[in-house]
Amino acid sequence: MEKNEVEPEKKPFSIGDKVHVKKTALLPTGFDGQVGKVYENSILIDIDPSTVAKARSEELHDLHGRVIVRFAEAKKIKA
């Protein structure tokens, strides 16, 4: 690596990681899912529908099974 090259910053999540989100504005009951894409400060999560409360199934449908959250809102879980 050359002197003036900046080493890429390690992201806290990788594509395919299993995560848990305690709550979001649209899904306040929380959910689990899998990282589909990693952005600068957030991740796209493919939501596991079996982890969403039945009362929230309409919101899940409106989100098309995906949601973007900040890194701080998600926590890695064991697969």
PDB file of N, CA, C and O in Angstrom:
ATOM      1  N   MET A   1       0.846  -1.174   0.000  1.00  0.00           N
ATOM      2  CA  MET A   1       0.000   0.000   0.000  1.00  0.00           C
ATOM      3  C   MET A   1       0.897   1.244   0.000  1.00  0.00           C
ATOM      4  O   MET A   1       1.855   1.315   0.747  1.00  0.00           O
ATOM      5  N   GLU A   2       0.555   2.205  -0.814  1.00  0.00           N
ATOM      6  CA  GLU A   2       1.338   3.439  -0.886  1.00  0.00           C
ATOM      7  C   GLU A   2       1.079   4.329   0.323  1.00  0.00           C
ATOM      8  O   GLU A   2       0.084   4.170   1.020  1.00  0.00           O
ATOM      9  N   LYS A   3       1.970   5.299   0.526  1.00  0.00           N
ATOM     10  CA  LYS A   3       1.881   6.182   1.684  1.00  0.00           C
ATOM     11  C   LYS A   3       0.553   6.928   1.796  1.00  0.00           C
ATOM     12  O   LYS A   3      -0.036   6.997   2.855  1.00  0.00           O
ATOM     13  N   ASN A   4       0.095   7.502   0.699  1.00  0.00           N
ATOM     14  CA  ASN A   4      -1.108   8.338   0.758  1.00  0.00           C
ATOM     15  C   ASN A   4      -2.401   7.576   0.505  1.00  0.00           C
ATOM     16  O   ASN A   4      -3.448   8.168   0.437  1.00  0.00           O
ATOM     17  N   GLU A   5      -2.336   6.253   0.385  1.00  0.00           N
ATOM     18  CA  GLU A   5      -3.569   5.463   0.246  1.00  0.00           C
ATOM     19  C   GLU A   5      -4.185   5.277   1.626  1.00  0.00           C
ATOM     20  O   GLU A   5      -3.495   4.991   2.600  1.00  0.00           O
ATOM     21  N   VAL A   6      -5.486   5.428   1.690  1.00  0.00           N
ATOM     22  CA  VAL A   6      -6.194   5.255   2.950  1.00  0.00           C
ATOM     23  C   VAL A   6      -6.756   3.836   2.984  1.00  0.00           C
ATOM     24  O   VAL A   6      -7.388   3.384   2.030  1.00  0.00           O
ATOM     25  N   GLU A   7      -6.521   3.152   4.085  1.00  0.00           N
ATOM     26  CA  GLU A   7      -7.036   1.793   4.231  1.00  0.00           C
ATOM     27  C   GLU A   7      -8.552   1.851   4.385  1.00  0.00           C
ATOM     28  O   GLU A   7      -9.066   2.653   5.169  1.00  0.00           O
ATOM     29  N   PRO A   8      -9.285   1.030   3.637  1.00  0.00           N
ATOM     30  CA  PRO A   8     -10.747   1.074   3.748  1.00  0.00           C
ATOM     31  C   PRO A   8     -11.199   0.729   5.172  1.00  0.00           C
ATOM     32  O   PRO A   8     -10.655  -0.179   5.797  1.00  0.00           O
ATOM     33  N   GLU A   9     -12.180   1.486   5.649  1.00  0.00           N
ATOM     34  CA  GLU A   9     -12.690   1.288   7.005  1.00  0.00           C
ATOM     35  C   GLU A   9     -13.502  -0.001   7.060  1.00  0.00           C
ATOM     36  O   GLU A   9     -14.317  -0.279   6.195  1.00  0.00           O
ATOM     37  N   LYS A  10     -13.271  -0.805   8.093  1.00  0.00           N
ATOM     38  CA  LYS A  10     -13.996  -2.065   8.269  1.00  0.00           C
ATOM     39  C   LYS A  10     -15.413  -1.765   8.734  1.00  0.00           C
ATOM     40  O   LYS A  10     -15.621  -1.051   9.698  1.00  0.00           O
ATOM     41  N   LYS A  11     -16.386  -2.300   8.012  1.00  0.00           N
ATOM     42  CA  LYS A  11     -17.793  -2.115   8.378  1.00  0.00           C
ATOM     43  C   LYS A  11     -18.175  -3.137   9.449  1.00  0.00           C
ATOM     44  O   LYS A  11     -17.659  -4.255   9.454  1.00  0.00           O
ATOM     45  N   PRO A  12     -19.113  -2.799  10.339  1.00  0.00           N
ATOM     46  CA  PRO A  12     -19.498  -3.735  11.398  1.00  0.00           C
ATOM     47  C   PRO A  12     -20.370  -4.890  10.908  1.00  0.00           C
ATOM     48  O   PRO A  12     -20.567  -5.860  11.629  1.00  0.00           O
ATOM     49  N   PHE A  13     -20.881  -4.806   9.687  1.00  0.00           N
ATOM     50  CA  PHE A  13     -21.736  -5.860   9.143  1.00  0.00           C
ATOM     51  C   PHE A  13     -21.262  -6.252   7.751  1.00  0.00           C
ATOM     52  O   PHE A  13     -20.664  -5.445   7.043  1.00  0.00           O
ATOM     53  N   SER A  14     -21.560  -7.487   7.362  1.00  0.00           N
ATOM     54  CA  SER A  14     -21.259  -7.985   6.028  1.00  0.00           C
ATOM     55  C   SER A  14     -22.529  -8.559   5.428  1.00  0.00           C
ATOM     56  O   SER A  14     -23.445  -8.973   6.160  1.00  0.00           O
ATOM     57  N   ILE A  15     -22.574  -8.626   4.104  1.00  0.00           N
ATOM     58  CA  ILE A  15     -23.730  -9.221   3.433  1.00  0.00           C
ATOM     59  C   ILE A  15     -23.877 -10.670   3.906  1.00  0.00           C
ATOM     60  O   ILE A  15     -22.901 -11.409   3.978  1.00  0.00           O
ATOM     61  N   GLY A  16     -25.099 -11.033   4.263  1.00  0.00           N
ATOM     62  CA  GLY A  16     -25.378 -12.391   4.727  1.00  0.00           C
ATOM     63  C   GLY A  16     -25.425 -12.540   6.236  1.00  0.00           C
ATOM     64  O   GLY A  16     -25.878 -13.562   6.735  1.00  0.00           O
ATOM     65  N   ASP A  17     -24.961 -11.529   6.987  1.00  0.00           N
ATOM     66  CA  ASP A  17     -25.015 -11.592   8.447  1.00  0.00           C
ATOM     67  C   ASP A  17     -26.461 -11.656   8.922  1.00  0.00           C
ATOM     68  O   ASP A  17     -27.334 -10.981   8.375  1.00  0.00           O
ATOM     69  N   LYS A  18     -26.713 -12.451   9.941  1.00  0.00           N
ATOM     70  CA  LYS A  18     -28.021 -12.495  10.586  1.00  0.00           C
ATOM     71  C   LYS A  18     -28.035 -11.409  11.658  1.00  0.00           C
ATOM     72  O   LYS A  18     -27.070 -11.270  12.422  1.00  0.00           O
ATOM     73  N   VAL A  19     -29.121 -10.624  11.701  1.00  0.00           N
ATOM     74  CA  VAL A  19     -29.202  -9.510  12.645  1.00  0.00           C
ATOM     75  C   VAL A  19     -30.564  -9.469  13.336  1.00  0.00           C
ATOM     76  O   VAL A  19     -31.546 -10.037  12.854  1.00  0.00           O
ATOM     77  N   HIS A  20     -30.588  -8.777  14.474  1.00  0.00           N
ATOM     78  CA  HIS A  20     -31.837  -8.511  15.197  1.00  0.00           C
ATOM     79  C   HIS A  20     -31.956  -6.993  15.353  1.00  0.00           C
ATOM     80  O   HIS A  20     -30.977  -6.324  15.687  1.00  0.00           O
ATOM     81  N   VAL A  21     -33.152  -6.479  15.097  1.00  0.00           N
ATOM     82  CA  VAL A  21     -33.436  -5.062  15.285  1.00  0.00           C
ATOM     83  C   VAL A  21     -34.521  -4.973  16.348  1.00  0.00           C
ATOM     84  O   VAL A  21     -35.582  -5.589  16.203  1.00  0.00           O
ATOM     85  N   LYS A  22     -34.258  -4.222  17.416  1.00  0.00           N
ATOM     86  CA  LYS A  22     -35.239  -4.126  18.508  1.00  0.00           C
ATOM     87  C   LYS A  22     -36.525  -3.473  18.053  1.00  0.00           C
ATOM     88  O   LYS A  22     -37.601  -3.940  18.353  1.00  0.00           O
ATOM     89  N   LYS A  23     -36.406  -2.348  17.329  1.00  0.00           N
ATOM     90  CA  LYS A  23     -37.612  -1.690  16.830  1.00  0.00           C
ATOM     91  C   LYS A  23     -37.251  -0.639  15.799  1.00  0.00           C
ATOM     92  O   LYS A  23     -36.131  -0.136  15.764  1.00  0.00           O
ATOM     93  N   THR A  24     -38.204  -0.325  14.950  1.00  0.00           N
ATOM     94  CA  THR A  24     -38.099   0.789  14.010  1.00  0.00           C
ATOM     95  C   THR A  24     -39.418   1.545  14.093  1.00  0.00           C
ATOM     96  O   THR A  24     -40.354   1.087  14.751  1.00  0.00           O
ATOM     97  N   ALA A  25     -39.515   2.649  13.408  1.00  0.00           N
ATOM     98  CA  ALA A  25     -40.751   3.438  13.441  1.00  0.00           C
ATOM     99  C   ALA A  25     -41.935   2.620  12.916  1.00  0.00           C
ATOM    100  O   ALA A  25     -43.026   2.678  13.465  1.00  0.00           O
ATOM    101  N   LEU A  26     -41.726   1.847  11.852  1.00  0.00           N
ATOM    102  CA  LEU A  26     -42.826   1.074  11.265  1.00  0.00           C
ATOM    103  C   LEU A  26     -43.015  -0.298  11.902  1.00  0.00           C
ATOM    104  O   LEU A  26     -44.100  -0.856  11.836  1.00  0.00           O
ATOM    105  N   LEU A  27     -41.968  -0.846  12.494  1.00  0.00           N
ATOM    106  CA  LEU A  27     -42.065  -2.165  13.136  1.00  0.00           C
ATOM    107  C   LEU A  27     -41.559  -2.068  14.579  1.00  0.00           C
ATOM    108  O   LEU A  27     -40.466  -2.514  14.901  1.00  0.00           O
ATOM    109  N   PRO A  28     -42.384  -1.497  15.463  1.00  0.00           N
ATOM    110  CA  PRO A  28     -41.942  -1.267  16.846  1.00  0.00           C
ATOM    111  C   PRO A  28     -41.784  -2.537  17.679  1.00  0.00           C
ATOM    112  O   PRO A  28     -41.252  -2.480  18.776  1.00  0.00           O
ATOM    113  N   THR A  29     -42.228  -3.683  17.159  1.00  0.00           N
ATOM    114  CA  THR A  29     -42.103  -4.924  17.923  1.00  0.00           C
ATOM    115  C   THR A  29     -40.760  -5.605  17.691  1.00  0.00           C
ATOM    116  O   THR A  29     -40.454  -6.586  18.334  1.00  0.00           O
ATOM    117  N   GLY A  30     -39.963  -5.120  16.753  1.00  0.00           N
ATOM    118  CA  GLY A  30     -38.670  -5.708  16.470  1.00  0.00           C
ATOM    119  C   GLY A  30     -38.784  -6.881  15.507  1.00  0.00           C
ATOM    120  O   GLY A  30     -39.880  -7.381  15.241  1.00  0.00           O
ATOM    121  N   PHE A  31     -37.636  -7.315  14.985  1.00  0.00           N
ATOM    122  CA  PHE A  31     -37.615  -8.405  14.019  1.00  0.00           C
ATOM    123  C   PHE A  31     -36.184  -8.886  13.805  1.00  0.00           C
ATOM    124  O   PHE A  31     -35.231  -8.229  14.213  1.00  0.00           O
ATOM    125  N   ASP A  32     -36.053 -10.039  13.162  1.00  0.00           N
ATOM    126  CA  ASP A  32     -34.763 -10.574  12.746  1.00  0.00           C
ATOM    127  C   ASP A  32     -34.708 -10.542  11.231  1.00  0.00           C
ATOM    128  O   ASP A  32     -35.745 -10.465  10.567  1.00  0.00           O
ATOM    129  N   GLY A  33     -33.521 -10.635  10.692  1.00  0.00           N
ATOM    130  CA  GLY A  33     -33.374 -10.660   9.245  1.00  0.00           C
ATOM    131  C   GLY A  33     -31.947 -10.909   8.832  1.00  0.00           C
ATOM    132  O   GLY A  33     -31.091 -11.251   9.660  1.00  0.00           O
ATOM    133  N   GLN A  34     -31.696 -10.740   7.546  1.00  0.00           N
ATOM    134  CA  GLN A  34     -30.380 -10.981   6.981  1.00  0.00           C
ATOM    135  C   GLN A  34     -29.938  -9.747   6.210  1.00  0.00           C
ATOM    136  O   GLN A  34     -30.732  -9.140   5.488  1.00  0.00           O
ATOM    137  N   VAL A  35     -28.665  -9.375   6.358  1.00  0.00           N
ATOM    138  CA  VAL A  35     -28.120  -8.206   5.673  1.00  0.00           C
ATOM    139  C   VAL A  35     -28.064  -8.486   4.171  1.00  0.00           C
ATOM    140  O   VAL A  35     -27.467  -9.464   3.734  1.00  0.00           O
ATOM    141  N   GLY A  36     -28.706  -7.603   3.398  1.00  0.00           N
ATOM    142  CA  GLY A  36     -28.718  -7.739   1.952  1.00  0.00           C
ATOM    143  C   GLY A  36     -27.744  -6.800   1.269  1.00  0.00           C
ATOM    144  O   GLY A  36     -27.238  -7.094   0.185  1.00  0.00           O
ATOM    145  N   LYS A  37     -27.470  -5.662   1.911  1.00  0.00           N
ATOM    146  CA  LYS A  37     -26.548  -4.686   1.338  1.00  0.00           C
ATOM    147  C   LYS A  37     -26.009  -3.813   2.466  1.00  0.00           C
ATOM    148  O   LYS A  37     -26.720  -3.509   3.419  1.00  0.00           O
ATOM    149  N   VAL A  38     -24.750  -3.413   2.340  1.00  0.00           N
ATOM    150  CA  VAL A  38     -24.115  -2.560   3.345  1.00  0.00           C
ATOM    151  C   VAL A  38     -23.832  -1.207   2.712  1.00  0.00           C
ATOM    152  O   VAL A  38     -23.206  -1.119   1.658  1.00  0.00           O
ATOM    153  N   TYR A  39     -24.334  -0.158   3.344  1.00  0.00           N
ATOM    154  CA  TYR A  39     -24.112   1.214   2.893  1.00  0.00           C
ATOM    155  C   TYR A  39     -23.061   1.876   3.782  1.00  0.00           C
ATOM    156  O   TYR A  39     -22.461   1.224   4.628  1.00  0.00           O
ATOM    157  N   GLU A  40     -22.875   3.170   3.636  1.00  0.00           N
ATOM    158  CA  GLU A  40     -21.868   3.908   4.408  1.00  0.00           C
ATOM    159  C   GLU A  40     -22.113   3.811   5.920  1.00  0.00           C
ATOM    160  O   GLU A  40     -21.211   3.516   6.680  1.00  0.00           O
ATOM    161  N   ASN A  41     -23.352   4.099   6.355  1.00  0.00           N
ATOM    162  CA  ASN A  41     -23.677   4.092   7.786  1.00  0.00           C
ATOM    163  C   ASN A  41     -24.916   3.273   8.114  1.00  0.00           C
ATOM    164  O   ASN A  41     -25.459   3.379   9.206  1.00  0.00           O
ATOM    165  N   SER A  42     -25.392   2.488   7.156  1.00  0.00           N
ATOM    166  CA  SER A  42     -26.622   1.730   7.371  1.00  0.00           C
ATOM    167  C   SER A  42     -26.585   0.424   6.583  1.00  0.00           C
ATOM    168  O   SER A  42     -25.683   0.194   5.784  1.00  0.00           O
ATOM    169  N   ILE A  43     -27.591  -0.415   6.828  1.00  0.00           N
ATOM    170  CA  ILE A  43     -27.686  -1.697   6.138  1.00  0.00           C
ATOM    171  C   ILE A  43     -29.113  -1.936   5.657  1.00  0.00           C
ATOM    172  O   ILE A  43     -30.071  -1.461   6.272  1.00  0.00           O
ATOM    173  N   LEU A  44     -29.233  -2.650   4.553  1.00  0.00           N
ATOM    174  CA  LEU A  44     -30.522  -3.095   4.042  1.00  0.00           C
ATOM    175  C   LEU A  44     -30.745  -4.489   4.599  1.00  0.00           C
ATOM    176  O   LEU A  44     -29.881  -5.369   4.445  1.00  0.00           O
ATOM    177  N   ILE A  45     -31.876  -4.693   5.254  1.00  0.00           N
ATOM    178  CA  ILE A  45     -32.178  -5.987   5.872  1.00  0.00           C
ATOM    179  C   ILE A  45     -33.364  -6.618   5.166  1.00  0.00           C
ATOM    180  O   ILE A  45     -34.409  -5.993   4.996  1.00  0.00           O
ATOM    181  N   ASP A  46     -33.185  -7.888   4.762  1.00  0.00           N
ATOM    182  CA  ASP A  46     -34.290  -8.704   4.274  1.00  0.00           C
ATOM    183  C   ASP A  46     -34.933  -9.298   5.522  1.00  0.00           C
ATOM    184  O   ASP A  46     -34.320 -10.106   6.225  1.00  0.00           O
ATOM    185  N   ILE A  47     -36.158  -8.876   5.815  1.00  0.00           N
ATOM    186  CA  ILE A  47     -36.833  -9.237   7.064  1.00  0.00           C
ATOM    187  C   ILE A  47     -37.315 -10.683   7.021  1.00  0.00           C
ATOM    188  O   ILE A  47     -37.907 -11.133   6.032  1.00  0.00           O
ATOM    189  N   ASP A  48     -37.078 -11.413   8.122  1.00  0.00           N
ATOM    190  CA  ASP A  48     -37.606 -12.769   8.282  1.00  0.00           C
ATOM    191  C   ASP A  48     -39.052 -12.624   8.753  1.00  0.00           C
ATOM    192  O   ASP A  48     -39.297 -12.221   9.889  1.00  0.00           O
ATOM    193  N   PRO A  49     -40.043 -12.927   7.888  1.00  0.00           N
ATOM    194  CA  PRO A  49     -41.444 -12.689   8.252  1.00  0.00           C
ATOM    195  C   PRO A  49     -41.913 -13.476   9.470  1.00  0.00           C
ATOM    196  O   PRO A  49     -42.833 -13.048  10.162  1.00  0.00           O
ATOM    197  N   SER A  50     -41.274 -14.589   9.783  1.00  0.00           N
ATOM    198  CA  SER A  50     -41.699 -15.380  10.945  1.00  0.00           C
ATOM    199  C   SER A  50     -41.347 -14.698  12.265  1.00  0.00           C
ATOM    200  O   SER A  50     -41.843 -15.092  13.310  1.00  0.00           O
ATOM    201  N   THR A  51     -40.506 -13.651  12.227  1.00  0.00           N
ATOM    202  CA  THR A  51     -40.123 -12.951  13.456  1.00  0.00           C
ATOM    203  C   THR A  51     -40.916 -11.667  13.676  1.00  0.00           C
ATOM    204  O   THR A  51     -40.704 -10.990  14.679  1.00  0.00           O
ATOM    205  N   VAL A  52     -41.813 -11.353  12.760  1.00  0.00           N
ATOM    206  CA  VAL A  52     -42.628 -10.138  12.872  1.00  0.00           C
ATOM    207  C   VAL A  52     -43.985 -10.513  13.472  1.00  0.00           C
ATOM    208  O   VAL A  52     -44.603 -11.485  13.056  1.00  0.00           O
ATOM    209  N   ALA A  53     -44.425  -9.728  14.455  1.00  0.00           N
ATOM    210  CA  ALA A  53     -45.711  -9.985  15.098  1.00  0.00           C
ATOM    211  C   ALA A  53     -46.834  -9.975  14.063  1.00  0.00           C
ATOM    212  O   ALA A  53     -46.832  -9.168  13.135  1.00  0.00           O
ATOM    213  N   LYS A  54     -47.783 -10.874  14.204  1.00  0.00           N
ATOM    214  CA  LYS A  54     -48.910 -10.982  13.258  1.00  0.00           C
ATOM    215  C   LYS A  54     -49.638  -9.655  13.084  1.00  0.00           C
ATOM    216  O   LYS A  54     -50.074  -9.319  12.004  1.00  0.00           O
ATOM    217  N   ALA A  55     -49.732  -8.874  14.160  1.00  0.00           N
ATOM    218  CA  ALA A  55     -50.422  -7.593  14.099  1.00  0.00           C
ATOM    219  C   ALA A  55     -49.696  -6.609  13.178  1.00  0.00           C
ATOM    220  O   ALA A  55     -50.277  -5.624  12.748  1.00  0.00           O
ATOM    221  N   ARG A  56     -48.441  -6.876  12.867  1.00  0.00           N
ATOM    222  CA  ARG A  56     -47.641  -5.978  12.040  1.00  0.00           C
ATOM    223  C   ARG A  56     -47.461  -6.490  10.613  1.00  0.00           C
ATOM    224  O   ARG A  56     -46.665  -5.960   9.859  1.00  0.00           O
ATOM    225  N   SER A  57     -48.206  -7.500  10.215  1.00  0.00           N
ATOM    226  CA  SER A  57     -48.030  -8.086   8.887  1.00  0.00           C
ATOM    227  C   SER A  57     -48.333  -7.090   7.765  1.00  0.00           C
ATOM    228  O   SER A  57     -47.724  -7.148   6.705  1.00  0.00           O
ATOM    229  N   GLU A  58     -49.249  -6.151   7.995  1.00  0.00           N
ATOM    230  CA  GLU A  58     -49.553  -5.143   6.978  1.00  0.00           C
ATOM    231  C   GLU A  58     -48.352  -4.223   6.743  1.00  0.00           C
ATOM    232  O   GLU A  58     -48.019  -3.911   5.604  1.00  0.00           O
ATOM    233  N   GLU A  59     -47.693  -3.800   7.832  1.00  0.00           N
ATOM    234  CA  GLU A  59     -46.504  -2.965   7.695  1.00  0.00           C
ATOM    235  C   GLU A  59     -45.396  -3.722   6.956  1.00  0.00           C
ATOM    236  O   GLU A  59     -44.704  -3.165   6.114  1.00  0.00           O
ATOM    237  N   LEU A  60     -45.251  -5.016   7.262  1.00  0.00           N
ATOM    238  CA  LEU A  60     -44.247  -5.840   6.589  1.00  0.00           C
ATOM    239  C   LEU A  60     -44.533  -5.890   5.091  1.00  0.00           C
ATOM    240  O   LEU A  60     -43.622  -5.746   4.275  1.00  0.00           O
ATOM    241  N   HIS A  61     -45.792  -6.044   4.728  1.00  0.00           N
ATOM    242  CA  HIS A  61     -46.176  -6.060   3.314  1.00  0.00           C
ATOM    243  C   HIS A  61     -45.850  -4.714   2.658  1.00  0.00           C
ATOM    244  O   HIS A  61     -45.313  -4.680   1.552  1.00  0.00           O
ATOM    245  N   ASP A  62     -46.143  -3.612   3.340  1.00  0.00           N
ATOM    246  CA  ASP A  62     -45.866  -2.275   2.811  1.00  0.00           C
ATOM    247  C   ASP A  62     -44.365  -2.047   2.589  1.00  0.00           C
ATOM    248  O   ASP A  62     -43.980  -1.310   1.692  1.00  0.00           O
ATOM    249  N   LEU A  63     -43.538  -2.688   3.393  1.00  0.00           N
ATOM    250  CA  LEU A  63     -42.082  -2.538   3.274  1.00  0.00           C
ATOM    251  C   LEU A  63     -41.482  -3.494   2.231  1.00  0.00           C
ATOM    252  O   LEU A  63     -40.287  -3.449   1.977  1.00  0.00           O
ATOM    253  N   HIS A  64     -42.313  -4.343   1.650  1.00  0.00           N
ATOM    254  CA  HIS A  64     -41.865  -5.342   0.675  1.00  0.00           C
ATOM    255  C   HIS A  64     -40.800  -6.265   1.269  1.00  0.00           C
ATOM    256  O   HIS A  64     -39.900  -6.721   0.571  1.00  0.00           O
ATOM    257  N   GLY A  65     -40.886  -6.499   2.576  1.00  0.00           N
ATOM    258  CA  GLY A  65     -39.975  -7.430   3.233  1.00  0.00           C
ATOM    259  C   GLY A  65     -38.569  -6.917   3.454  1.00  0.00           C
ATOM    260  O   GLY A  65     -37.683  -7.693   3.793  1.00  0.00           O
ATOM    261  N   ARG A  66     -38.356  -5.628   3.255  1.00  0.00           N
ATOM    262  CA  ARG A  66     -37.019  -5.049   3.419  1.00  0.00           C
ATOM    263  C   ARG A  66     -37.106  -3.726   4.169  1.00  0.00           C
ATOM    264  O   ARG A  66     -38.094  -3.020   4.071  1.00  0.00           O
ATOM    265  N   VAL A  67     -36.019  -3.409   4.867  1.00  0.00           N
ATOM    266  CA  VAL A  67     -35.948  -2.135   5.573  1.00  0.00           C
ATOM    267  C   VAL A  67     -34.474  -1.724   5.705  1.00  0.00           C
ATOM    268  O   VAL A  67     -33.596  -2.588   5.771  1.00  0.00           O
ATOM    269  N   ILE A  68     -34.226  -0.430   5.700  1.00  0.00           N
ATOM    270  CA  ILE A  68     -32.875   0.091   5.909  1.00  0.00           C
ATOM    271  C   ILE A  68     -32.808   0.667   7.318  1.00  0.00           C
ATOM    272  O   ILE A  68     -33.682   1.442   7.714  1.00  0.00           O
ATOM    273  N   VAL A  69     -31.782   0.260   8.061  1.00  0.00           N
ATOM    274  CA  VAL A  69     -31.583   0.771   9.425  1.00  0.00           C
ATOM    275  C   VAL A  69     -30.132   1.203   9.606  1.00  0.00           C
ATOM    276  O   VAL A  69     -29.235   0.724   8.909  1.00  0.00           O
ATOM    277  N   ARG A  70     -29.912   2.086  10.566  1.00  0.00           N
ATOM    278  CA  ARG A  70     -28.547   2.504  10.911  1.00  0.00           C
ATOM    279  C   ARG A  70     -27.824   1.340  11.583  1.00  0.00           C
ATOM    280  O   ARG A  70     -28.441   0.471  12.190  1.00  0.00           O
ATOM    281  N   PHE A  71     -26.492   1.361  11.497  1.00  0.00           N
ATOM    282  CA  PHE A  71     -25.697   0.316  12.149  1.00  0.00           C
ATOM    283  C   PHE A  71     -26.065   0.172  13.622  1.00  0.00           C
ATOM    284  O   PHE A  71     -26.155  -0.937  14.138  1.00  0.00           O
ATOM    285  N   ALA A  72     -26.282   1.299  14.299  1.00  0.00           N
ATOM    286  CA  ALA A  72     -26.540   1.287  15.749  1.00  0.00           C
ATOM    287  C   ALA A  72     -27.868   0.610  16.097  1.00  0.00           C
ATOM    288  O   ALA A  72     -28.041   0.174  17.242  1.00  0.00           O
ATOM    289  N   GLU A  73     -28.788   0.501  15.155  1.00  0.00           N
ATOM    290  CA  GLU A  73     -30.098  -0.089  15.433  1.00  0.00           C
ATOM    291  C   GLU A  73     -30.113  -1.605  15.293  1.00  0.00           C
ATOM    292  O   GLU A  73     -31.072  -2.253  15.677  1.00  0.00           O
ATOM    293  N   ALA A  74     -29.056  -2.181  14.730  1.00  0.00           N
ATOM    294  CA  ALA A  74     -29.015  -3.620  14.486  1.00  0.00           C
ATOM    295  C   ALA A  74     -27.921  -4.280  15.319  1.00  0.00           C
ATOM    296  O   ALA A  74     -26.925  -3.655  15.661  1.00  0.00           O
ATOM    297  N   LYS A  75     -28.142  -5.547  15.626  1.00  0.00           N
ATOM    298  CA  LYS A  75     -27.162  -6.318  16.399  1.00  0.00           C
ATOM    299  C   LYS A  75     -27.013  -7.685  15.742  1.00  0.00           C
ATOM    300  O   LYS A  75     -28.015  -8.332  15.421  1.00  0.00           O
ATOM    301  N   LYS A  76     -25.777  -8.115  15.528  1.00  0.00           N
ATOM    302  CA  LYS A  76     -25.536  -9.440  14.935  1.00  0.00           C
ATOM    303  C   LYS A  76     -26.031 -10.519  15.879  1.00  0.00           C
ATOM    304  O   LYS A  76     -25.908 -10.410  17.106  1.00  0.00           O
ATOM    305  N   ILE A  77     -26.582 -11.578  15.301  1.00  0.00           N
ATOM    306  CA  ILE A  77     -26.999 -12.742  16.073  1.00  0.00           C
ATOM    307  C   ILE A  77     -26.357 -13.977  15.457  1.00  0.00           C
ATOM    308  O   ILE A  77     -25.945 -13.964  14.301  1.00  0.00           O
ATOM    309  N   LYS A  78     -26.313 -15.033  16.221  1.00  0.00           N
ATOM    310  CA  LYS A  78     -25.765 -16.298  15.720  1.00  0.00           C
ATOM    311  C   LYS A  78     -26.747 -16.912  14.747  1.00  0.00           C
ATOM    312  O   LYS A  78     -27.950 -16.893  14.956  1.00  0.00           O
ATOM    313  N   ALA A  79     -26.232 -17.455  13.670  1.00  0.00           N
ATOM    314  CA  ALA A  79     -27.085 -18.062  12.631  1.00  0.00           C
ATOM    315  C   ALA A  79     -27.682 -19.362  13.087  1.00  0.00           C
ATOM    316  O   ALA A  79     -27.284 -20.015  13.959  1.00  0.00           O
TER     317      ALA A  79
END
